[in-house]
Coordinates of C-alpha atoms in Angstrom, one line a residue:
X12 CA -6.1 -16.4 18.2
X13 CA -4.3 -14.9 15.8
X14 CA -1.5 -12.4 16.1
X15 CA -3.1 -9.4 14.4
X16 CA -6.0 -7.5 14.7
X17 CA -7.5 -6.4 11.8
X18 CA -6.8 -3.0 10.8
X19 CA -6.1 -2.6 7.5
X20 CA -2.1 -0.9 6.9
X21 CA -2.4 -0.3 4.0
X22 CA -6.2 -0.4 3.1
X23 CA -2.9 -2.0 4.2
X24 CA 13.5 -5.1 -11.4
X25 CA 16.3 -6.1 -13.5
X26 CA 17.3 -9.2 -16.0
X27 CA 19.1 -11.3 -13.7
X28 CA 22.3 -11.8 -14.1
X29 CA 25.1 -14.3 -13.1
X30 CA 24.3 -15.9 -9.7
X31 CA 20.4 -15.4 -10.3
X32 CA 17.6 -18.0 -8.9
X33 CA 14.3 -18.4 -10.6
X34 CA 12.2 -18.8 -7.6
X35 CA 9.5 -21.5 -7.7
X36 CA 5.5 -21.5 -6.6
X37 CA 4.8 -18.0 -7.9
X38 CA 6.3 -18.6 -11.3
X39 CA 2.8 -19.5 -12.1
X40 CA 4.1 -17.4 -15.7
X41 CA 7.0 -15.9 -17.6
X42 CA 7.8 -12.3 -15.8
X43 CA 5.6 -9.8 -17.7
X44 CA 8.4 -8.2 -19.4
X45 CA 8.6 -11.6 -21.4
X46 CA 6.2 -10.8 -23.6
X47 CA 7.4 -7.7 -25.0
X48 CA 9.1 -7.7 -27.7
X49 CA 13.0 -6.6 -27.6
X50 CA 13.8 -3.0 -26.2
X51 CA 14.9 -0.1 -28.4
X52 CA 16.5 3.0 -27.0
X53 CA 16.3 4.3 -23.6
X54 CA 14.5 1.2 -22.3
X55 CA 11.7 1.5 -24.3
X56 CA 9.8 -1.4 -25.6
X57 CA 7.4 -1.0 -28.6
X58 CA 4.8 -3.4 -28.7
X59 CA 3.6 -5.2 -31.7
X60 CA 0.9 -3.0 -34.0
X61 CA 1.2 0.1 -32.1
X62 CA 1.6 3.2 -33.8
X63 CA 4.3 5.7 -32.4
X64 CA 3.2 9.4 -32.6
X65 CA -0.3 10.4 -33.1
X66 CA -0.7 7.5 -35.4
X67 CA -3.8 5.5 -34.9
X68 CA -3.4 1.8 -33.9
X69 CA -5.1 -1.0 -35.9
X70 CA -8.4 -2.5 -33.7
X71 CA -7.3 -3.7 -30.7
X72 CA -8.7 -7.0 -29.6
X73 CA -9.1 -7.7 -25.2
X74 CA -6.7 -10.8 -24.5
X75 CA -6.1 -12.5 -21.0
X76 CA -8.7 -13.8 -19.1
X77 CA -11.6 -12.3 -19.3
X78 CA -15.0 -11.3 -16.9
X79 CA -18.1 -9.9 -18.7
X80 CA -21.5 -9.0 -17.1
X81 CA -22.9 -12.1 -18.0
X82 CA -20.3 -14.2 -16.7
X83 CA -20.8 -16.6 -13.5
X84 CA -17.6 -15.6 -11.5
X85 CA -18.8 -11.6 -12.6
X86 CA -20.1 -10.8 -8.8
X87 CA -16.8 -12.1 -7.4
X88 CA -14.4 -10.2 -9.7
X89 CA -16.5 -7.1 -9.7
X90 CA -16.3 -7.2 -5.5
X91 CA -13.0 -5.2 -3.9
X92 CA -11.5 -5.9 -0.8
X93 CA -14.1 -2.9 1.1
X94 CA -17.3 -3.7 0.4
X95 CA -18.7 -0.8 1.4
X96 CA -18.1 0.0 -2.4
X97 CA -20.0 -1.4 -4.9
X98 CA -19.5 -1.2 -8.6
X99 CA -20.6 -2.8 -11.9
X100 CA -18.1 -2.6 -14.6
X101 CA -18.8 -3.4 -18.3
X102 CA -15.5 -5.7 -18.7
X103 CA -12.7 -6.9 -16.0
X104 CA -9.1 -8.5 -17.9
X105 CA -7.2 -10.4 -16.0
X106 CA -4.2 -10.1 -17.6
X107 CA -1.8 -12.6 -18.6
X108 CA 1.3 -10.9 -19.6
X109 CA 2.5 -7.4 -21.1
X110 CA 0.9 -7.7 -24.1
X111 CA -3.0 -8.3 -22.7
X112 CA -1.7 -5.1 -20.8
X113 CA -1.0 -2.9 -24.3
X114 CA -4.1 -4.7 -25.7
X115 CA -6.3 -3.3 -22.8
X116 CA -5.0 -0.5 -23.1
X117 CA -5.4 0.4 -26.5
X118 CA -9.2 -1.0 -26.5
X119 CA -10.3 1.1 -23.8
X120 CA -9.0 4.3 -25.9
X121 CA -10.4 3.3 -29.1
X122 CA -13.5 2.9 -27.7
X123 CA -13.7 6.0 -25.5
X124 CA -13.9 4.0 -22.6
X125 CA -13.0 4.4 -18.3
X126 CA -10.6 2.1 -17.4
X127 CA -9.2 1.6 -13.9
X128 CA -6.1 -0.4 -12.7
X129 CA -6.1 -2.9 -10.2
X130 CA -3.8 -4.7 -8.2
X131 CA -5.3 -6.3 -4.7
X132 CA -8.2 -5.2 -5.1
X133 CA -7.9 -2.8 -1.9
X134 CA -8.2 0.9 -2.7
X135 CA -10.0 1.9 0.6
X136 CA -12.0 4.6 -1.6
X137 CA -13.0 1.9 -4.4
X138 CA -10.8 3.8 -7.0
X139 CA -9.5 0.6 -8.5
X140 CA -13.3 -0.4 -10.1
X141 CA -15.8 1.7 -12.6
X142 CA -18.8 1.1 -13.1
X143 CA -19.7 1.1 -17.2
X144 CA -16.2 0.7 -17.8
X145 CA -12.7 -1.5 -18.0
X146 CA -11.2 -2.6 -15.2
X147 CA -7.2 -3.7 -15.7
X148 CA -6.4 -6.4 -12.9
X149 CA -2.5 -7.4 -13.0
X150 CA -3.4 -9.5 -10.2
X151 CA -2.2 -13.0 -12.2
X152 CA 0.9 -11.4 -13.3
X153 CA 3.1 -13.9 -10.7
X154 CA 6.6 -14.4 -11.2
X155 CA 9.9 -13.7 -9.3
X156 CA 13.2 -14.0 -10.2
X157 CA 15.8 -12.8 -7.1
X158 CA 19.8 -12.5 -8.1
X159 CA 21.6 -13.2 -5.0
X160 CA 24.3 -12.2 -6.2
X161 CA 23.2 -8.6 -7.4
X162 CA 20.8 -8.5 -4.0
X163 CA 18.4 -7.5 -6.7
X164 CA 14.5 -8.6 -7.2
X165 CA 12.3 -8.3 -10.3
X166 CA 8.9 -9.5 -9.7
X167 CA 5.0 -9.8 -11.1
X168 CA 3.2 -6.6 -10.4
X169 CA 0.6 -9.8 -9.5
X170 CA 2.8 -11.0 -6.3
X171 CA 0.5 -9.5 -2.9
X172 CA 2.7 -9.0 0.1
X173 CA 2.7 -11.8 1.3
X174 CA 3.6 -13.8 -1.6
X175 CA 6.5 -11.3 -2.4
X176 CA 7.5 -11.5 2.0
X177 CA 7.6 -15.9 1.9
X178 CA 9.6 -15.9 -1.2
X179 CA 12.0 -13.3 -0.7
X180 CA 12.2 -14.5 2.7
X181 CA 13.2 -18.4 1.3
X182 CA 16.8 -16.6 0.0
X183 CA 16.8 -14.7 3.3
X184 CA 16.1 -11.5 1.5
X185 CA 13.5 -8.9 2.6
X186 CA 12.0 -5.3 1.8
X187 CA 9.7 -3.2 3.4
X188 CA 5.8 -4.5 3.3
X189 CA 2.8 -3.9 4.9
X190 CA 1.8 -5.9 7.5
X191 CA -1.5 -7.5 5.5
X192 CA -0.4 -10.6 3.0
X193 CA -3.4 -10.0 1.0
X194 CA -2.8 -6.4 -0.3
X195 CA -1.0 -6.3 -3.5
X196 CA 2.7 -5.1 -3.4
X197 CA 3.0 -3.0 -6.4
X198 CA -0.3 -0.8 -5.3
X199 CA 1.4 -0.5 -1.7
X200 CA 4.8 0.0 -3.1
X201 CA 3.6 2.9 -5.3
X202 CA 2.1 4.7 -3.1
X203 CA 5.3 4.6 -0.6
X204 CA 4.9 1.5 1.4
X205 CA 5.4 1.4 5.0
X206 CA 5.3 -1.5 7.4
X207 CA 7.6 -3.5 10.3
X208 CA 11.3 -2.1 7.9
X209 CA 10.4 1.2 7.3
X210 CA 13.1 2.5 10.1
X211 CA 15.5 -0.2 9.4
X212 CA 15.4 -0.4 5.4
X213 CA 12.9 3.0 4.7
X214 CA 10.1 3.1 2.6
X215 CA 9.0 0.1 0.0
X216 CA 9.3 2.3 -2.7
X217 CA 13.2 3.6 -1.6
X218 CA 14.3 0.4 -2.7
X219 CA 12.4 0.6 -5.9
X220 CA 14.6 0.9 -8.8
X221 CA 12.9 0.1 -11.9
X222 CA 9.9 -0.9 -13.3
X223 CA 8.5 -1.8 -16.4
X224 CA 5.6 0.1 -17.3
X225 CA 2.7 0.7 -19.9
X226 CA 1.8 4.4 -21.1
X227 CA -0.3 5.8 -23.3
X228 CA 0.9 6.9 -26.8
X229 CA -0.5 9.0 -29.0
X230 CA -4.0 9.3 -29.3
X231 CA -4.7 5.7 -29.4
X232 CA -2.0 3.5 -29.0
X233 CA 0.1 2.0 -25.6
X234 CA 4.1 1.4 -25.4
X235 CA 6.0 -0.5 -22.8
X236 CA 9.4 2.2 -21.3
X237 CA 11.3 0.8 -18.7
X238 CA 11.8 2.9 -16.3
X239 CA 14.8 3.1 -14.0
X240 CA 17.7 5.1 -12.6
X241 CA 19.4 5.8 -16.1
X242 CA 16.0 5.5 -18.6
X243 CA 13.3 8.0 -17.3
X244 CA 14.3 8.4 -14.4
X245 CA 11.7 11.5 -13.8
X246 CA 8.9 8.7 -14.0
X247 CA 10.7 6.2 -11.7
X248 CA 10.9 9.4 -9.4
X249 CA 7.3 9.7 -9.4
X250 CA 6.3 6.1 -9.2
X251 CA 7.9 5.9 -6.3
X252 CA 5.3 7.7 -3.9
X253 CA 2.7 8.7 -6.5
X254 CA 2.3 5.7 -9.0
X255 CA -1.0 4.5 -8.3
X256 CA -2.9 4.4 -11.4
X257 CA -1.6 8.0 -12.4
X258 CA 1.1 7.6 -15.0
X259 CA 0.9 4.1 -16.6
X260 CA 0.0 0.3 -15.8
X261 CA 3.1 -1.2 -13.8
X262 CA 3.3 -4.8 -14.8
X263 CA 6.9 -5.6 -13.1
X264 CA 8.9 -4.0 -10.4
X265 CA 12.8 -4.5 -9.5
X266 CA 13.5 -4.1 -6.0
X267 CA 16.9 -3.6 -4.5
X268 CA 16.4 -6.5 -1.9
X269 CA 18.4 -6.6 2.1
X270 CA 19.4 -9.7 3.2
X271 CA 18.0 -10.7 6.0
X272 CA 18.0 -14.3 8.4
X273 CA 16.0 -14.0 11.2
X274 CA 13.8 -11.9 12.9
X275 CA 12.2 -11.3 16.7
X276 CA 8.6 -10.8 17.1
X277 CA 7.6 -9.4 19.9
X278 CA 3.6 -9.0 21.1
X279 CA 2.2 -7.1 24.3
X280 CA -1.3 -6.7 25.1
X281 CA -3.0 -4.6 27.8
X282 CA -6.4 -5.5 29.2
X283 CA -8.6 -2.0 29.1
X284 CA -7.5 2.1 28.4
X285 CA -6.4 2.3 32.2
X286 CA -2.7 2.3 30.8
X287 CA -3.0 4.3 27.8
X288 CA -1.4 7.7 28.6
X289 CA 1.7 6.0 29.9
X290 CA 2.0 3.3 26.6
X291 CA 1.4 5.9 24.3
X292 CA 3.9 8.7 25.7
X293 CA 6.7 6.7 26.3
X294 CA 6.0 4.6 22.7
X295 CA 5.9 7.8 21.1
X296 CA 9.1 9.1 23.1
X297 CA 11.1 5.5 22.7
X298 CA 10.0 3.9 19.3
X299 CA 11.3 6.8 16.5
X300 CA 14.5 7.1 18.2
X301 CA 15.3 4.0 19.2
X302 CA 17.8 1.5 17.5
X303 CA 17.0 1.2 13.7
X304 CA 16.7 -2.3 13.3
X305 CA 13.5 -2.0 15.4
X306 CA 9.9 -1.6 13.9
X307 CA 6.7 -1.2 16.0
X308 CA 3.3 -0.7 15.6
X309 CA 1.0 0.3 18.2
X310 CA -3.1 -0.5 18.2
X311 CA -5.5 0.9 20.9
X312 CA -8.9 -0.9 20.8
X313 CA -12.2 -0.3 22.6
X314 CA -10.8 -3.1 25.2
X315 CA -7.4 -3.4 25.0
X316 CA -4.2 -2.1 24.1
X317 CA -1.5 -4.0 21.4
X318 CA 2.0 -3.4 20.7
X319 CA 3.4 -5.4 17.8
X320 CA 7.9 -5.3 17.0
X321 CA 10.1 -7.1 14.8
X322 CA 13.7 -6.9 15.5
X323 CA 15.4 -7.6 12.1
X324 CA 18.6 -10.1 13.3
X325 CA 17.7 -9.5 17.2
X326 CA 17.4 -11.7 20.1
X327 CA 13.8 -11.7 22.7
X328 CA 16.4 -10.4 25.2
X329 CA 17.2 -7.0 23.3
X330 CA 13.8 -6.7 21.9
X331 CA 12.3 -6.3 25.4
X332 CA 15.6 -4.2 26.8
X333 CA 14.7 -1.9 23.7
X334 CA 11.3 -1.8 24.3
X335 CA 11.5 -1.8 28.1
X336 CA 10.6 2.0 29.1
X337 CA 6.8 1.0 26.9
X338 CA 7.0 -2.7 28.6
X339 CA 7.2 -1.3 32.1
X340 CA 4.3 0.9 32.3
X341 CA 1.0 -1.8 33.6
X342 CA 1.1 -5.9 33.3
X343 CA 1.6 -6.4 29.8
X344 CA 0.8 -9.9 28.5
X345 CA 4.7 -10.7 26.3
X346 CA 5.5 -13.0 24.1
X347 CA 8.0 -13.5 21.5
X348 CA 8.9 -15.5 18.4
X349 CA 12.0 -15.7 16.7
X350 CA 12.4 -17.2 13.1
X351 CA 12.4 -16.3 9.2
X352 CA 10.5 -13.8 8.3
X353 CA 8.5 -15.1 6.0
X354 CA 7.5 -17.8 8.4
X355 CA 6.6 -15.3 10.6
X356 CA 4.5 -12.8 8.8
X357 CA 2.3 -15.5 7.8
X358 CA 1.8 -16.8 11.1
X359 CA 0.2 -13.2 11.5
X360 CA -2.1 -13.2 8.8
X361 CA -5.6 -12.7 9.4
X362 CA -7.6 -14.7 6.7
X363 CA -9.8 -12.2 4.6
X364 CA -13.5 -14.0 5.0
X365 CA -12.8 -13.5 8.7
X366 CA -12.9 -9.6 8.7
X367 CA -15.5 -7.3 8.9
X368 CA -17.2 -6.0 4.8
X369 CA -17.3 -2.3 5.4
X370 CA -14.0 -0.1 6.5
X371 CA -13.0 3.6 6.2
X372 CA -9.7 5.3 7.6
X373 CA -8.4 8.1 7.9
X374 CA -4.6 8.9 7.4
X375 CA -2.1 11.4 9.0
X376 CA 1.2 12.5 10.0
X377 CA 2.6 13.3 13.1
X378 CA 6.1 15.7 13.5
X379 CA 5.9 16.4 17.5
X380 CA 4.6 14.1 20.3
X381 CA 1.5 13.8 20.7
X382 CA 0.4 15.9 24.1
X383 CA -2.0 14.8 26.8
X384 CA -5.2 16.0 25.2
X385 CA -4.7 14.0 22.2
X386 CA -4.1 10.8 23.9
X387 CA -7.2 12.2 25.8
X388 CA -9.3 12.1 22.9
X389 CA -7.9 8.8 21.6
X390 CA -9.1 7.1 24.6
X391 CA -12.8 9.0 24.8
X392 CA -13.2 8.2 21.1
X393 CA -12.2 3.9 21.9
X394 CA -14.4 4.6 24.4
X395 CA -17.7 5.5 22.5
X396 CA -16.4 3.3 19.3
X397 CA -18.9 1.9 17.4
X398 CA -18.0 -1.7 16.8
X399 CA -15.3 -4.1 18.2
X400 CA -13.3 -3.7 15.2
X401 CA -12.5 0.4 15.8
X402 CA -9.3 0.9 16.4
X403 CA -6.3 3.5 16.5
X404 CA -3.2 2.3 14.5
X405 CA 0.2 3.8 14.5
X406 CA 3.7 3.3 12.9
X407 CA 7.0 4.4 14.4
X408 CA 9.2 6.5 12.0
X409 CA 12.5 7.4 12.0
X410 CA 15.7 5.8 10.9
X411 CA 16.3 4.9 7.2
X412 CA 13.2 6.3 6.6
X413 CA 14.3 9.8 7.0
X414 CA 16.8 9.2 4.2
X415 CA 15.8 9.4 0.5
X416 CA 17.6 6.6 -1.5
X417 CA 19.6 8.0 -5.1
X418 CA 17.4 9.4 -7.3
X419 CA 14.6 10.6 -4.8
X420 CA 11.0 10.0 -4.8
X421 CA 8.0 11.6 -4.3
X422 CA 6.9 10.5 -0.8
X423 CA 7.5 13.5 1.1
X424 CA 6.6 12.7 4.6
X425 CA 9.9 11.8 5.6
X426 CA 10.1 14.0 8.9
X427 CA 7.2 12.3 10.5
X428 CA 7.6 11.0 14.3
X429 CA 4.7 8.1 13.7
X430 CA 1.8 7.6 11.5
X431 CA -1.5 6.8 12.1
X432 CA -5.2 6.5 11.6
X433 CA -8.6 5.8 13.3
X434 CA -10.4 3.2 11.4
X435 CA -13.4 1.5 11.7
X436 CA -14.7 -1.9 10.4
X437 CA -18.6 -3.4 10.7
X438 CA -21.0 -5.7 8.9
X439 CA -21.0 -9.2 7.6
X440 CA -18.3 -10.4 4.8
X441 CA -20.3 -11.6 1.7
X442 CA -23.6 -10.7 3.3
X443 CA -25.0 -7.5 0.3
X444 CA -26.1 -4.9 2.9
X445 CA -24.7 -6.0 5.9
X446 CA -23.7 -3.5 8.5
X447 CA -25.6 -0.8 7.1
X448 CA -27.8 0.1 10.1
X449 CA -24.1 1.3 11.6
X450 CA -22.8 2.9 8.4
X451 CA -24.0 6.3 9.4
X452 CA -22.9 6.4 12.8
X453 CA -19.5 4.8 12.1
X454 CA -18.8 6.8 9.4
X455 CA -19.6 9.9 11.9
X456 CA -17.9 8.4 14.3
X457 CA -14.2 8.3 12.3
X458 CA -14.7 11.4 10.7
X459 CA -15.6 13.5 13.9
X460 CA -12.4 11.3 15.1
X461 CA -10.0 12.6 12.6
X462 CA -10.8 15.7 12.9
X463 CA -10.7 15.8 16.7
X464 CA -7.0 15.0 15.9
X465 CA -6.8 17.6 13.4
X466 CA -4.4 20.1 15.6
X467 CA -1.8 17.5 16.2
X468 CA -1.1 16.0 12.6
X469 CA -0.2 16.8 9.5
X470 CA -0.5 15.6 5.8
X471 CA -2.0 12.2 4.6
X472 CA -1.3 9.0 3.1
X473 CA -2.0 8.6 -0.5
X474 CA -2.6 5.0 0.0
X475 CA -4.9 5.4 2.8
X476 CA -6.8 8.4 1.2
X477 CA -9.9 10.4 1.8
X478 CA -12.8 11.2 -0.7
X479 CA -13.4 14.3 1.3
X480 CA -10.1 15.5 2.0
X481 CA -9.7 19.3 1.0
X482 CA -6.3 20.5 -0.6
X483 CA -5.3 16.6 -1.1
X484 CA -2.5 17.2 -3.1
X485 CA -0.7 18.6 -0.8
X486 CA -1.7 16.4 2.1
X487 CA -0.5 13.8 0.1
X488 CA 2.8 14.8 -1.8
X489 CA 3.0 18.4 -0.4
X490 CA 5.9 20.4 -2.3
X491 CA 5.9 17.8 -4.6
X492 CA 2.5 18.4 -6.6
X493 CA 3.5 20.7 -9.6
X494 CA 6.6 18.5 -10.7
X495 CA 4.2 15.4 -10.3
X496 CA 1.7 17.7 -12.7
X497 CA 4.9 17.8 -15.3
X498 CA 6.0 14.6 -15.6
X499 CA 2.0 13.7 -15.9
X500 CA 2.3 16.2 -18.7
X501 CA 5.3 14.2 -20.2
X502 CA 3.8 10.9 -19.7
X503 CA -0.2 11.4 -20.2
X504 CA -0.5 14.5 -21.6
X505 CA -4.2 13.3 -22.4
X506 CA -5.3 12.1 -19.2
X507 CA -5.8 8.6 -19.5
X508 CA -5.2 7.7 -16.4
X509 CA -7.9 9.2 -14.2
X510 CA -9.6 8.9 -10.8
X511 CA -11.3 10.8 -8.1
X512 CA -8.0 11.9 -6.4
X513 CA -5.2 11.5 -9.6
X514 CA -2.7 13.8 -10.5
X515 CA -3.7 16.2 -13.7
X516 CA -1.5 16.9 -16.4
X517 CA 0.1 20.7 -16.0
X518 CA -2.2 21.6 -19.0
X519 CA -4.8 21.0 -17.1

């Protein structure tokens, strides 16, 4: 059986210099920035043919590989990670390298089409597809290069987690992921990241610091800016916490990587919701406070109770004295596994054709312990669940998280105690139409859920986010929304980049 349920996290970079390693298997291609040519001021890289200004761009052409309509792999490329969204769009490029990026780009605007960016393919809303219109996937953008020396990272905006986890993890380096392998890490990263190290080395995008990006330009045409501590630094600000398809197409990311050996992995499980009160108080109580090298997640399910902990450089023996005040409540089932990390996390992984089609989630934020009533209505809501696969996930806080890294970002929920969400999964994997006989009720079910909860939480998670939501923008970035509005101004003053939920330029 494998280690993890299914619930879904997150649904879950400088030249190199002496002392750097090229790291093999995901080097399928050069690092994206390759293709550029050379860098002018401030970081900024011109492409080839495009005009600066207002000037219009000679006819751009779509490069990298491509899917049309017509096309036999079409259905597959079309189809996100939820199925429970559905859409048709008129052209998907897998890109290749930057300049299939600025090609892209610059087609969709001359020809006054939608165009979406995708990384994973899991935007729990469907916001990274369009129907009638271009969808961007950097998913083959795969490459890493790690300096060991400089304990910095630049990788594909391609790599998912778990690629980026294993190969990180082969130098004994490591930065904060989810905990699913198959999401992509830019689209996690950009929207804040959280997983296992967010106490120990805070948010994915805190150690964020550069990326190489392509904007809009003019009223046409696409550049590739670099953007980093010392060259717009205003955009690397809002990239980290708010980057997900609003300001630009990230095609590489440098991360400032921890080193990082071994790791103890700890699992409990509880037969039934006898136990829950006790579990969930003294988790909530123990795991924010405790010591910082400590990450936990907690799962309540309609039949049983999971806590998951790594101990980054820890022993079994102080992973249960840490955990000890949550271990002694009941007869937990323990055990424990200590090794690389990357080994690890992919001992975890739950292949994808094994999980459920359809999933929706809701975010939030908690400040203050939860009180009885609200682990009250977590267990009557497992109770009355709709499927197996309904579950209530949380993620201690606390420790580095609570600390923004130089330069700050725009992920404001830094006070938090814990996150968490209800979700729900149902219905058959490849099957068109499976599940939807419990659509309706599930989809009562989690929203009657969240709001049930409503009293005791605050804010959401952009990367987990809500169609529905009212005032998202400041459940999402809170104080942060009108200099997210500016720098949209700066960066896309036309509104290229657009979805359901993105940020507006402050013109708008």
């Amino acid at each position: 059986m494998n280690d993890f349920s299914r619930r879904g996290l997150l649904k879950a970079t400088a030249v190199a210099g002496a002392g750097a390693v090229v790291v093999p298997g995901v080097a399928a291609a050069q690092a994206p920035a390759a293709s550029a040519v050379a860098a002018g001021a401030e970081g900024v890289v011109r492409a080839e043919g495009v005009g600066p200004g207002g000037a219009k761009c000679p006819p751009a052409k779509l490069t990298g590989r491509i899917v049309r309509p017509d096309d036999p792999d079409y259905a597959e490329a079309s189809l996100g990670w939820d199925e429970l969204f559905v859409h048709y769009p008129l052209v998907i490029v897998y890109v290749q390298n930057t300049r299939d990026v600025v090609n892209a780009l610059t087609w969709a605007r001359q020809h006054n089409v939608a165009l979406r960016v995708r990384s994973g393919g899991h935007s729990l809303e469907g916001w990274s597809n369009v129907d009638n219109g271009l969808v961007i996937d950097v998913s083959e953008l795969k490459s890493a290069h790690i300096d060991a020396r400089a304990r910095t990272a630049t990788v594909g905006a391609g790599l998912n987690q778990l690629e980026a986890v294993t190969t990180l993890a082969e130098k004994n380096f490591a930065v904060t992921t989810g905990t699913e392998g198959s999401v992509g890490l830019a689209g996690a990263t950009l929207g804040g990241g959280l997983g296992f190290f967010t106490r120990y080395l805070g948010m994915a995008c805190d150690s964020l610091i550069g990326a190489e990006v392509v904007v809009a330009e003019g009223a046409e045409c696409a550049k590739v800016i670099k953007a980093d501590l010392k060259n717009h630094s205003d955009l690397l600000w809002a990239l980290r916490g708010a980057g997900n398809g609003n300001f630009g197409i990230v095609t590489s990311l440098t991360y400032k990587v921890a080193p990082l050996k071994s790791v103890t992995y700890l699992r409990a499980t509880w037969d039934g919701l006898g136990d829950l009160h006790g579990i969930f108080d003294n988790w909530q109580r123990t795991a924010p406070v405790t010591d910082n090298r400590l990450g936990t997640q907690l799962e309540v399910h309609p039949k049983q109770i999971l806590l998951f902990a790594v101990l980054a450089e820890g022993t079994p023996a102080e992973a249960k004295k840490l955990l000890a005040p949550i271990l002694s409540v009941g007869r937990p089932e323990v055990t424990t596994q200590v090794g690389n990390w990357g080994d690890v996390y992919a001992g975890f992984q739950v292949p994808t054709e094994d999980e459920p089609a359809n999933w929706k989630f809701f975010s939030q934020f908690t400040k203050k312990p939860f009180p009885d009533k609200a682990i009250s209505i977590i267990a009557s809501f497992m109770r009355d669940a709709p499927t197996d696969d309904s579950n209530f996930f949380t993620q201690a806080f606390g420790g580095a998280v609570r600390k923004s890294p130089r330069g700050g970002t725009s992920f404001p929920h830094r006070d938090a105690l814990f996150y968490s969400e209800p979700g729900v999964g149902w219905g058959t994997r490849g099957v068109p139409g499976s599940g939807d006989e419990l659509t309706a009720r599930a989809q009562a079910w989690i929203a009657e859920f969240s709001q049930a909860l409503r009293p005791y939480v605050h804010g959401a998670y952009v990367n987990v986010p809500n169609i529905g939501m009212q005032e998202w923008e400041t459940a999402y970035w809170d104080g942060n929304f009108d200099r997210l509005r500016r720098i949209k101004e700066k960066y896309d003053p036309h509104n290229v980049f657009q979805y359901e939920q993105s940020v507006p330029p402050a013109s708008c």
